[in-house]
Tab-separated table of C-alpha atoms in Angstrom:
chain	number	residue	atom	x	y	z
A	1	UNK	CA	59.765	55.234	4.357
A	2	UNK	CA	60.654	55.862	8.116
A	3	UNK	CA	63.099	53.439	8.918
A	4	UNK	CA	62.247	50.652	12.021
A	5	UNK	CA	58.535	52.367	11.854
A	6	UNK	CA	54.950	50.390	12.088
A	7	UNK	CA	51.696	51.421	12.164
A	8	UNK	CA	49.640	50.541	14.791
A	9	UNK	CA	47.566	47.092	14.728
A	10	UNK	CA	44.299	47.900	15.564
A	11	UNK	CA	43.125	44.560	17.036
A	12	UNK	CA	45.201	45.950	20.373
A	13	UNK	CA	42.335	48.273	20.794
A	14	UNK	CA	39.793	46.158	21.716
A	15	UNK	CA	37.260	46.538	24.862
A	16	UNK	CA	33.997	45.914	26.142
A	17	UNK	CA	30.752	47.050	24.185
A	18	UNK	CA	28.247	48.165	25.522
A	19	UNK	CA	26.497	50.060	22.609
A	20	UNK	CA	27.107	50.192	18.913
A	21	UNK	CA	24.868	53.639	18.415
A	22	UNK	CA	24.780	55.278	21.274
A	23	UNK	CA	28.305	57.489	21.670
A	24	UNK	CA	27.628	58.425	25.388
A	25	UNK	CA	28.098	54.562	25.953
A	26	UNK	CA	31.398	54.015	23.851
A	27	UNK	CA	34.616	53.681	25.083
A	28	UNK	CA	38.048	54.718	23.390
A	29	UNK	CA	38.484	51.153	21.537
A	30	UNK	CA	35.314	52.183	19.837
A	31	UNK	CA	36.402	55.525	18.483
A	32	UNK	CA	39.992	55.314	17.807
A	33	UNK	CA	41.909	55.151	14.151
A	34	UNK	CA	44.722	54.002	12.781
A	35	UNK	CA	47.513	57.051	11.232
A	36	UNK	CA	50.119	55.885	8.744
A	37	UNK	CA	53.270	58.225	8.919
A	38	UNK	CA	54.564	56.654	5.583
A	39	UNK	CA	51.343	58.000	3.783
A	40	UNK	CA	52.407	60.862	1.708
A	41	UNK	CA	48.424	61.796	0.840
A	42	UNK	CA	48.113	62.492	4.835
A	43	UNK	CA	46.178	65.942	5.401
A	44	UNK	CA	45.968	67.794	7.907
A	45	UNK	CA	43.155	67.364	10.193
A	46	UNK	CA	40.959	70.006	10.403
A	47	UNK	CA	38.536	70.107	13.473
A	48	UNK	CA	38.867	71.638	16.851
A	49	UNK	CA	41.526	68.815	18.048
A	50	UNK	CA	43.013	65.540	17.772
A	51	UNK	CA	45.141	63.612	19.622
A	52	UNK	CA	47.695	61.153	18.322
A	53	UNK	CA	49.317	58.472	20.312
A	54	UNK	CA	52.651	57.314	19.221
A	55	UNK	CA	54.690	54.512	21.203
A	56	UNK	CA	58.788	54.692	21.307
A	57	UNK	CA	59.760	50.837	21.803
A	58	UNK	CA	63.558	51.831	23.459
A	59	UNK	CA	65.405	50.290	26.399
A	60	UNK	CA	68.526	51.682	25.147
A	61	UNK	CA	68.272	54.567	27.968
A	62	UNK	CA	67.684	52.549	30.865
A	63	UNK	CA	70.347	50.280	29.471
A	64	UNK	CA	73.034	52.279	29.356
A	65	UNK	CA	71.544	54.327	32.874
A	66	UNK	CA	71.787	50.585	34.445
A	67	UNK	CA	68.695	50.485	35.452
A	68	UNK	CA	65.688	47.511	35.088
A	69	UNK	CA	64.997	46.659	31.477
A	70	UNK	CA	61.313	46.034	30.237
A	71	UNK	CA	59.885	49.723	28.973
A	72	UNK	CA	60.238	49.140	25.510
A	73	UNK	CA	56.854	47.152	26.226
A	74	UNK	CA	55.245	49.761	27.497
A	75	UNK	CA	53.017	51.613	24.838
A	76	UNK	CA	51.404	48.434	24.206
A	77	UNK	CA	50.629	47.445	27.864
A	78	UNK	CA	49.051	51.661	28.236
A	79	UNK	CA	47.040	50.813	24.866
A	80	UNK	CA	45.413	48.030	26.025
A	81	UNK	CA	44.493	49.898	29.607
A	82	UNK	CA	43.470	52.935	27.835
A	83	UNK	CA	40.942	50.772	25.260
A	84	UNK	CA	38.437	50.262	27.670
A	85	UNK	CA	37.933	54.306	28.807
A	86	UNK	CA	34.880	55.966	28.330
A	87	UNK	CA	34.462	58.619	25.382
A	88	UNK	CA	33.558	61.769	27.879
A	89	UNK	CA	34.405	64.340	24.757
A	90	UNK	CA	32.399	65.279	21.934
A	91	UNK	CA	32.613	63.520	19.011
A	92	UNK	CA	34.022	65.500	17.081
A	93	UNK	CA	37.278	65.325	18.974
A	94	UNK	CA	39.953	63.416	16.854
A	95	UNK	CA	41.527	60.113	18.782
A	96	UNK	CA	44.427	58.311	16.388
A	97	UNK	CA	47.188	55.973	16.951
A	98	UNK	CA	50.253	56.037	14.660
A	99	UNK	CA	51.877	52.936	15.713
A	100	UNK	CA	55.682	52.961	17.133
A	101	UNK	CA	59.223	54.220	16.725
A	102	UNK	CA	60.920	50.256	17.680
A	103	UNK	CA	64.778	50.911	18.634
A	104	UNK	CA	65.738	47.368	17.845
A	105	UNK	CA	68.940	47.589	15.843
A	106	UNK	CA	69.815	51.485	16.325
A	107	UNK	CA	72.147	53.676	18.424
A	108	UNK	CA	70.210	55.557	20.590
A	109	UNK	CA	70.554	58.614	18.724
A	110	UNK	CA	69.136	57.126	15.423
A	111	UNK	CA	65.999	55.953	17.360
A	112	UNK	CA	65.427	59.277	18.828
A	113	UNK	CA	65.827	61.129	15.923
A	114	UNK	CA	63.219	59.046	14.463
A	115	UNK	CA	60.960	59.989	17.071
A	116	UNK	CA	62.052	63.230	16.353
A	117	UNK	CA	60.627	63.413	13.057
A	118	UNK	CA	57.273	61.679	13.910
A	119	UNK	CA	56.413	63.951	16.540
A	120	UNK	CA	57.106	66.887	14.052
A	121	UNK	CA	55.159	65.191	11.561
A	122	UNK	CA	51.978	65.275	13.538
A	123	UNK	CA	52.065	68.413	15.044
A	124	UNK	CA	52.772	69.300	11.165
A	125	UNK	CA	49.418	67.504	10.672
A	126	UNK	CA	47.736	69.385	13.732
A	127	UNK	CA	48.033	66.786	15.789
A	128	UNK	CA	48.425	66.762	19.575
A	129	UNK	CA	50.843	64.374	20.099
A	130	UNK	CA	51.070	61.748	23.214
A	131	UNK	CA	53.995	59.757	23.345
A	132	UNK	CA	53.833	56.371	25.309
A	133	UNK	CA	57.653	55.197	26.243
A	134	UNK	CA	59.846	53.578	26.727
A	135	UNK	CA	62.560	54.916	28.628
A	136	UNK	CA	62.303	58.171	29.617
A	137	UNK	CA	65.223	58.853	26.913
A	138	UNK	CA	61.946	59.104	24.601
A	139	UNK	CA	62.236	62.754	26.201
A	140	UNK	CA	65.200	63.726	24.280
A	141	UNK	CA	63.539	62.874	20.606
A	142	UNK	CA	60.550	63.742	21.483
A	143	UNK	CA	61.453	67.421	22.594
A	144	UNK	CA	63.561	67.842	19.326
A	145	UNK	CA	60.188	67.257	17.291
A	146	UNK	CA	58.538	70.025	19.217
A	147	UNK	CA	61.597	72.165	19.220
A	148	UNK	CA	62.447	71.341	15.345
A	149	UNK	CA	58.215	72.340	14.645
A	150	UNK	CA	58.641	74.949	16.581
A	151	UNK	CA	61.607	76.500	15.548
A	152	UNK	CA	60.752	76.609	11.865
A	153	UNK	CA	57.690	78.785	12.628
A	154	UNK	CA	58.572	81.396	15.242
A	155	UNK	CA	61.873	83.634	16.332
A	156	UNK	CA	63.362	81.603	19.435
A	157	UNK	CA	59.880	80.624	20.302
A	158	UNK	CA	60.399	80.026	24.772
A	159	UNK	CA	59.601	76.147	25.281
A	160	UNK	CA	59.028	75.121	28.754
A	161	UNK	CA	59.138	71.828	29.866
A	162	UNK	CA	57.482	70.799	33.134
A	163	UNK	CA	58.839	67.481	34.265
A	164	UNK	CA	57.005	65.250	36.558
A	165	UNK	CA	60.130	62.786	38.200
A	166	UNK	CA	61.984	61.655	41.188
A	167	UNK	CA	64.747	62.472	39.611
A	168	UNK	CA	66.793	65.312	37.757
A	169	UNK	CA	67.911	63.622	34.523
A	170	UNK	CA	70.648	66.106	34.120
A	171	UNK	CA	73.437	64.048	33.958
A	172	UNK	CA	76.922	64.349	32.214
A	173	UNK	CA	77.092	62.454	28.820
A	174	UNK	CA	79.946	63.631	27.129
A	175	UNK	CA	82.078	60.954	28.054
A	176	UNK	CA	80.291	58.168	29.286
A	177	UNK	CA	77.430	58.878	26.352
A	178	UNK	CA	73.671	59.684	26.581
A	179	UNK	CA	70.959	57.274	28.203
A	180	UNK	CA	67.600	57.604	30.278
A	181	UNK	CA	69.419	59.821	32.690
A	182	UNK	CA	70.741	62.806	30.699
A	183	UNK	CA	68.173	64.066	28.830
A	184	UNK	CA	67.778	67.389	30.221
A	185	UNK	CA	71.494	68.297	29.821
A	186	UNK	CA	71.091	67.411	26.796
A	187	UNK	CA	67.988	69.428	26.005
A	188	UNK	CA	70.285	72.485	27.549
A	189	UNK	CA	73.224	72.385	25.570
A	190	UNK	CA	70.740	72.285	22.043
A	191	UNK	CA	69.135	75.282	23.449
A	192	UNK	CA	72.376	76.935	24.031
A	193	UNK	CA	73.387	76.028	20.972
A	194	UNK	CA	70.566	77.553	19.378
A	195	UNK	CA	70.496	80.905	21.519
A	196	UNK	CA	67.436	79.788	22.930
A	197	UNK	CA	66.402	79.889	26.857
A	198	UNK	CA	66.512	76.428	28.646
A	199	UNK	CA	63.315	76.645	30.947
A	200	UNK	CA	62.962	73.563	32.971
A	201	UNK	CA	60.862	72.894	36.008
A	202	UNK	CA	60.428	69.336	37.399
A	203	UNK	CA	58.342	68.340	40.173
A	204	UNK	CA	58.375	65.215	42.380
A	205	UNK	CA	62.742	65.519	43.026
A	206	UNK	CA	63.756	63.056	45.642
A	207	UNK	CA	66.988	63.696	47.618
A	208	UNK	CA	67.926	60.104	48.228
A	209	UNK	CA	67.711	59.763	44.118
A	210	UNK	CA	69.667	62.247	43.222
A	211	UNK	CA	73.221	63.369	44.049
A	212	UNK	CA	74.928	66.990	45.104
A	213	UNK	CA	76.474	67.555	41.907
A	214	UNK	CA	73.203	67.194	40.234
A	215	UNK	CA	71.787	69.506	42.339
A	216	UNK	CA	74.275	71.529	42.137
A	217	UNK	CA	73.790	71.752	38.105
A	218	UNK	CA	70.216	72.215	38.491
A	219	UNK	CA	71.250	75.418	40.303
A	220	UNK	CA	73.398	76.508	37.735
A	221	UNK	CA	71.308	76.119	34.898
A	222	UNK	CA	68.289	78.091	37.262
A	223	UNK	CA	66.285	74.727	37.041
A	224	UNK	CA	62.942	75.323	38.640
A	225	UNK	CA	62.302	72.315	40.978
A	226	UNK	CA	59.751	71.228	44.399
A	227	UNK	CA	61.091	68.010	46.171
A	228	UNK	CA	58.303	65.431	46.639
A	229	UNK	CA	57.857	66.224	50.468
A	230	UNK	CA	56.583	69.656	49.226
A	231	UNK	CA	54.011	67.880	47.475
A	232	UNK	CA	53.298	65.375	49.490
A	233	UNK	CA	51.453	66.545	51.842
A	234	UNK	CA	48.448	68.108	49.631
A	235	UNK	CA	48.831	71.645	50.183
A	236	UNK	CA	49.498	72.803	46.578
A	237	UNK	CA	48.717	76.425	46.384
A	238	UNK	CA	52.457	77.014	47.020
A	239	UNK	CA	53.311	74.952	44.346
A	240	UNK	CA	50.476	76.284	42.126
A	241	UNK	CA	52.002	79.708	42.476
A	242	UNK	CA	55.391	78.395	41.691
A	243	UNK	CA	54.124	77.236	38.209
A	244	UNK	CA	52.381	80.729	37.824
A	245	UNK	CA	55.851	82.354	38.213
A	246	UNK	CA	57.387	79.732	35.732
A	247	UNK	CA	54.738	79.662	33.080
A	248	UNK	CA	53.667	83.432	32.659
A	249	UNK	CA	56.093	83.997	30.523
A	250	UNK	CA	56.125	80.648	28.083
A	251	UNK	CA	55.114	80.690	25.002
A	252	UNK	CA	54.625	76.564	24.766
A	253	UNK	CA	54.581	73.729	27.498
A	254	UNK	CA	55.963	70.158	26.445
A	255	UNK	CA	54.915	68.597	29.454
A	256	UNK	CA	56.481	64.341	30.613
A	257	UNK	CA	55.833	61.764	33.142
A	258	UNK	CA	58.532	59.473	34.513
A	259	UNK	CA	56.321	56.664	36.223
A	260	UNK	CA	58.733	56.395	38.827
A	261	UNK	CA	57.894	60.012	40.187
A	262	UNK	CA	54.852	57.882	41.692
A	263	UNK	CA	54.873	55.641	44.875
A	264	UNK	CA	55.763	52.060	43.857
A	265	UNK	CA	52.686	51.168	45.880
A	266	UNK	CA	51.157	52.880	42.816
A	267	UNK	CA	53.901	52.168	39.858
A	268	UNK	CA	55.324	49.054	40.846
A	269	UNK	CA	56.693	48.613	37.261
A	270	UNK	CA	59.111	51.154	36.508
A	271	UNK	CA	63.185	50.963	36.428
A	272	UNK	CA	63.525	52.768	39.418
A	273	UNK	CA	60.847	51.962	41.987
A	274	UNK	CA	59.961	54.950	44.446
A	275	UNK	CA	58.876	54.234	48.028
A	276	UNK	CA	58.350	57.371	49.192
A	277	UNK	CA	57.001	58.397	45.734
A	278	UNK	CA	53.804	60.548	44.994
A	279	UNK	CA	50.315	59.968	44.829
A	280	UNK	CA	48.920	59.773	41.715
A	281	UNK	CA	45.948	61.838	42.510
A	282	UNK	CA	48.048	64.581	43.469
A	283	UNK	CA	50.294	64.697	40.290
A	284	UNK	CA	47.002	64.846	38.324
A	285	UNK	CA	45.998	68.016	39.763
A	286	UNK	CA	49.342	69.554	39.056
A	287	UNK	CA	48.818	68.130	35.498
A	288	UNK	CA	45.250	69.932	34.845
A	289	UNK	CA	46.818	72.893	36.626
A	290	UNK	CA	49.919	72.912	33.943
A	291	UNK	CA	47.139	72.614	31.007
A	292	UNK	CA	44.990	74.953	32.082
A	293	UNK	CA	47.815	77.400	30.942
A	294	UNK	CA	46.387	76.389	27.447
A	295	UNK	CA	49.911	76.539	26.428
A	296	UNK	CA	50.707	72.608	26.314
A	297	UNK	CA	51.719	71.507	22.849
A	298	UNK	CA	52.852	67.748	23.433
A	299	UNK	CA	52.786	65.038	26.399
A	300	UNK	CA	54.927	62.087	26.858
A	301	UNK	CA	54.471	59.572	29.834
A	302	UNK	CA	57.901	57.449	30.292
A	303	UNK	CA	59.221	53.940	32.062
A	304	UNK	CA	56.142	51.796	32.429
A	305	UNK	CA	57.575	48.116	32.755
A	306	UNK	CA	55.166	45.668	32.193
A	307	UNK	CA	58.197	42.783	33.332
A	308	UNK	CA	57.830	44.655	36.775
A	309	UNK	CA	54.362	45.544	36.899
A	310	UNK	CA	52.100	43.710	39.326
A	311	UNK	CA	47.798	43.365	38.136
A	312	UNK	CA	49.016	46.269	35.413
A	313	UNK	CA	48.169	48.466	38.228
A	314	UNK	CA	51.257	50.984	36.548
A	315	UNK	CA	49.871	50.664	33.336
A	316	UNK	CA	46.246	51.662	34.838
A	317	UNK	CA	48.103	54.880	36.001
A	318	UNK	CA	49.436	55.780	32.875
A	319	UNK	CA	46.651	55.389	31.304
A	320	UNK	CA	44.165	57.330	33.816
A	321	UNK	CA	46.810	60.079	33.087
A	322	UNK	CA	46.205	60.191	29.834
A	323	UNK	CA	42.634	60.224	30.306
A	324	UNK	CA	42.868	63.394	32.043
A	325	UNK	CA	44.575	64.828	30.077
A	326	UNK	CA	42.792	63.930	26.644
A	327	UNK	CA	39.347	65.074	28.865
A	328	UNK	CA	40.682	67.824	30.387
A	329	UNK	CA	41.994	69.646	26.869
A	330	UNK	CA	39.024	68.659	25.201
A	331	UNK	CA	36.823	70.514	27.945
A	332	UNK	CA	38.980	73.522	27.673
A	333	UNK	CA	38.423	73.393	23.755
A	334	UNK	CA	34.664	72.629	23.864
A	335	UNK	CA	33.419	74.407	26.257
């Protein structure tokens, strides 16, 4: 039994109806099944693709970062935005929920080793998984499932991760311990460890969020990063070019979402609320840009707050994110 596991109860997912029989009129509530991770008779699915959501209850990151508790509610508050979406995929595409990874009671470590062993349980399955945090500490388990997977199958298989944030998360945790804001250090010393290549490109960096020194690690460790101004204002063929350079040589993509890489306008409920933050529309296109790679193995979207969020207008952004990406793989598979 995975310990501080549950599946998923299914009367979350619940929507409007507007046809029993006809699938062009049914919405995600509609289509959707439950995935026990404790089932040892689980096999693996065997269709074109399948996406799994899995939810990673976990303030302990933000905690510890000292920043505005209420994540840990997030997955739920997503699932109940994403419910209502319309099924534009076939229908043979796979949609499941597995429940959540709760950290009540555990060390951070503990909790993201759990989700650790989830995420390598579905993609063991041949599932695509989608994480729904949580802190964005859900990052550091979650990556250790893909890398884990991953590294059982292939010689130093090159993982990128593209990193959608204001912020670096590449702080020191040696001494003052890990949290939502050292993830990606973190993620570079287990590479190292393992003789494998850290490649790490985030977009969205704000300089008022982040200080020299972290800058000056990103440098160090040959971090690939565009400040939000460079997104900002729309022209993203430079940027598009940038993520040629980066990804041409990848062999897999594990791509994230803090929500406070968007403007608060947007994301009002998030730990670290972002004035000058980006516009949702425009991270989307870098999103269906980064999948059109066809190298993306596993997506996590971090730090909605429901405590903070105003007419779940945060929630509704995580969720249309999701949506585009769940569309936007399934067009590339089915077409």
């Amino acid at each position: 039994m995975i310990k501080n596991y549950k599946v998923q109860n299914m009367k979350f997912w619940e929507g409007r109806v507007d046809s029993e029989s006809d699938y062009d009129s049914f919405r995600w509530h509609q289509v959707v099944k439950p995935l026990d991770l404790n089932d040892e008779n689980l096999k693996t699915f065997d269709g074109k693709l399948a996406f799994c959501f899995i939810g990673f209850e976990s303030d302990l990151g933000i905690k510890k970062n000292k920043g505005r508790l209420g994540a840990a509610m997030g997955p739920e508050a997503i699932r109940h935005e994403l419910a209502n979406k319309p099924c534009n995929f076939s229908k043979d595409l796979g949609l499941f929920d597995a429940g959540n990874v709760s950290a009540d009671g555990l060390s951070l470590d503990e909790a993201q080793g759990i989700l650790a062993s989830c995420v390598e349980r579905l993609l063991e399955l041949n599932y695509f998984p989608i994480v729904l945090g949580g802190g964005h500490e859900t990052t550091f388990g979650h990556y250790k499932g893909v890398f884990s997977y991953l590294n059982k199958r292939e010689d130093k298989p090159n993982i990128a991760i593209v990193n959608f944030d204001a912020h670096f998360d590449n702080r020191p945790y040696k001494d003052q311990g890990p949290s939502s804001g050292t993830m990606f250090r973190q993620i570079h010393d287990l590479n190292l460890e393992n003789d494998l290549t850290y490649n790490y490109m985030v977009m969205g960096i704000q300089k008022s969020s982040n200080t020299v020194s972290l800058f000056k690690y990103a440098d160090e460790t040959k971090t690939q990063y565009v400040l939000a101004r460079e997104i900002a204002n729309g022209d993203l063929y430079p940027v598009f070019d940038r993520l040629d350079d980066f990804l041409i040589d990848m062999d897999h993509v594990y791509m994230t979402v803090c929500s406070d890489v968007f403007n608060s306008s947007n994301a009002p409920g998030v730990s670290a609320p972002q004035p000058f933050g980006l516009n949702p529309e425009l991270v989307v296109k870098l999103i269906k840009y980064v999948l059109n790679s066809g190298k993306t193995i596993s997506f996590d979207i971090c730090e909605v707050s429901p405590r903070f969020d105003q007419d779940n207008t945060t929630a509704s952004v995580a969720a249309v994110v999701i949506f585009t990406v769940v569309t936007k793989l399934a067009a590339r598979v089915h077409r």
